[in-house]
Amino acid sequence: MSVWAFERHANSDHRKPYEHIYTLQTQENLQDCLIAVWLHSSERERRQEFCFFPKEKQEDDPCSICANGGDIFRCEHCPSAFHASCLNMEFTGNV
């Protein structure tokens, strides 16, 4: 059962199930549990495998999605390169 189905089952109208469903053992809400896992060092290391880094500007290096050149991000583990916009990525200024 999904958290959304559980929320409907409980007749809740909060529409934020992760904030209002608590674990039995620790009495933490699911949102805090997810954040703790996200911030854990082993999870950070795992996510590093999927990081994209700006590639030096090379006009002849095409995007793997649209096949155009320009400001490209490349995968460190394969020859793929992408525009941030083709991946629907937004820059937050924290890069």
Coordinates of C-alpha atoms in Angstrom, one line a residue:
M1 CA 0.0 0.0 0.0
S2 CA 1.4 3.4 -0.9
V3 CA 1.6 6.3 1.6
W4 CA -1.0 8.1 -0.5
A5 CA -3.4 5.1 -0.3
F6 CA -2.8 4.8 3.4
E7 CA -3.6 8.5 3.8
R8 CA -6.9 8.1 1.9
H9 CA -7.6 5.0 4.0
A10 CA -7.1 7.0 7.2
N11 CA -9.5 9.8 5.9
S12 CA -6.7 12.3 6.2
D13 CA -6.9 15.6 4.3
H14 CA -3.4 16.8 5.1
R15 CA -2.0 15.8 1.7
K16 CA 1.4 15.4 3.2
P17 CA 1.6 11.8 4.2
Y18 CA 5.3 11.7 4.7
E19 CA 5.0 14.4 7.4
H20 CA 2.1 12.7 9.2
I21 CA 2.9 9.0 9.1
Y22 CA 5.2 7.9 12.0
T23 CA 7.4 4.8 12.4
L24 CA 6.4 2.5 15.3
Q25 CA 9.9 2.0 16.7
T26 CA 11.4 5.5 16.6
Q27 CA 8.3 7.7 16.4
E28 CA 9.9 9.7 13.6
N29 CA 7.8 10.7 10.7
L30 CA 8.6 9.2 7.3
Q31 CA 9.9 12.6 5.9
D32 CA 12.6 12.8 8.6
C33 CA 13.6 9.2 8.0
L34 CA 13.9 9.9 4.2
I35 CA 16.0 13.0 4.9
A36 CA 18.3 11.1 7.3
V37 CA 18.9 8.4 4.7
W38 CA 19.5 11.0 2.0
L39 CA 22.1 12.7 4.1
H40 CA 23.8 9.5 5.3
S41 CA 27.4 9.2 4.0
S42 CA 26.9 5.8 2.3
E43 CA 24.0 7.3 0.3
R44 CA 26.1 10.3 -0.7
E45 CA 28.8 8.0 -2.0
R46 CA 26.3 6.0 -4.0
R47 CA 24.8 9.1 -5.5
Q48 CA 28.3 10.2 -6.6
E49 CA 28.2 7.5 -9.3
F50 CA 25.4 9.4 -11.0
C51 CA 26.9 13.0 -10.9
F52 CA 27.3 15.0 -14.1
F53 CA 30.1 17.6 -14.3
P54 CA 30.5 20.4 -16.7
K55 CA 32.7 19.4 -19.6
E56 CA 35.2 21.8 -21.2
K57 CA 33.4 23.6 -24.0
Q58 CA 33.8 21.6 -27.2
E59 CA 31.5 22.6 -30.0
D60 CA 32.0 19.2 -31.7
D61 CA 30.8 17.2 -28.7
P62 CA 27.0 16.6 -29.3
C63 CA 24.3 16.2 -26.7
S64 CA 23.2 12.5 -26.5
I65 CA 19.5 13.6 -26.6
C66 CA 19.3 16.4 -29.1
A67 CA 22.6 15.9 -30.9
N68 CA 23.5 19.7 -30.7
G69 CA 26.7 21.1 -29.3
G70 CA 27.1 23.9 -26.7
D71 CA 27.3 23.8 -23.0
I72 CA 27.5 20.1 -22.3
F73 CA 27.6 18.0 -19.1
R74 CA 29.3 14.6 -19.4
C75 CA 28.9 11.4 -17.5
E76 CA 32.1 10.4 -15.8
H77 CA 31.4 6.7 -16.3
C78 CA 30.4 6.6 -20.0
P79 CA 30.9 8.7 -23.2
S80 CA 27.4 10.3 -22.9
A81 CA 27.1 14.1 -22.9
F82 CA 24.0 16.2 -22.3
H83 CA 22.6 19.8 -22.1
A84 CA 21.2 20.5 -18.7
S85 CA 17.9 21.6 -20.3
C86 CA 17.6 18.2 -22.2
L87 CA 17.8 16.5 -18.8
N88 CA 15.2 18.9 -17.3
M89 CA 17.9 20.0 -14.8
E90 CA 17.8 23.4 -13.1
F91 CA 20.8 25.2 -11.6
T92 CA 20.4 26.2 -8.0
G93 CA 23.7 28.0 -7.7
N94 CA 25.0 25.4 -5.3
V95 CA 27.2 23.6 -7.9

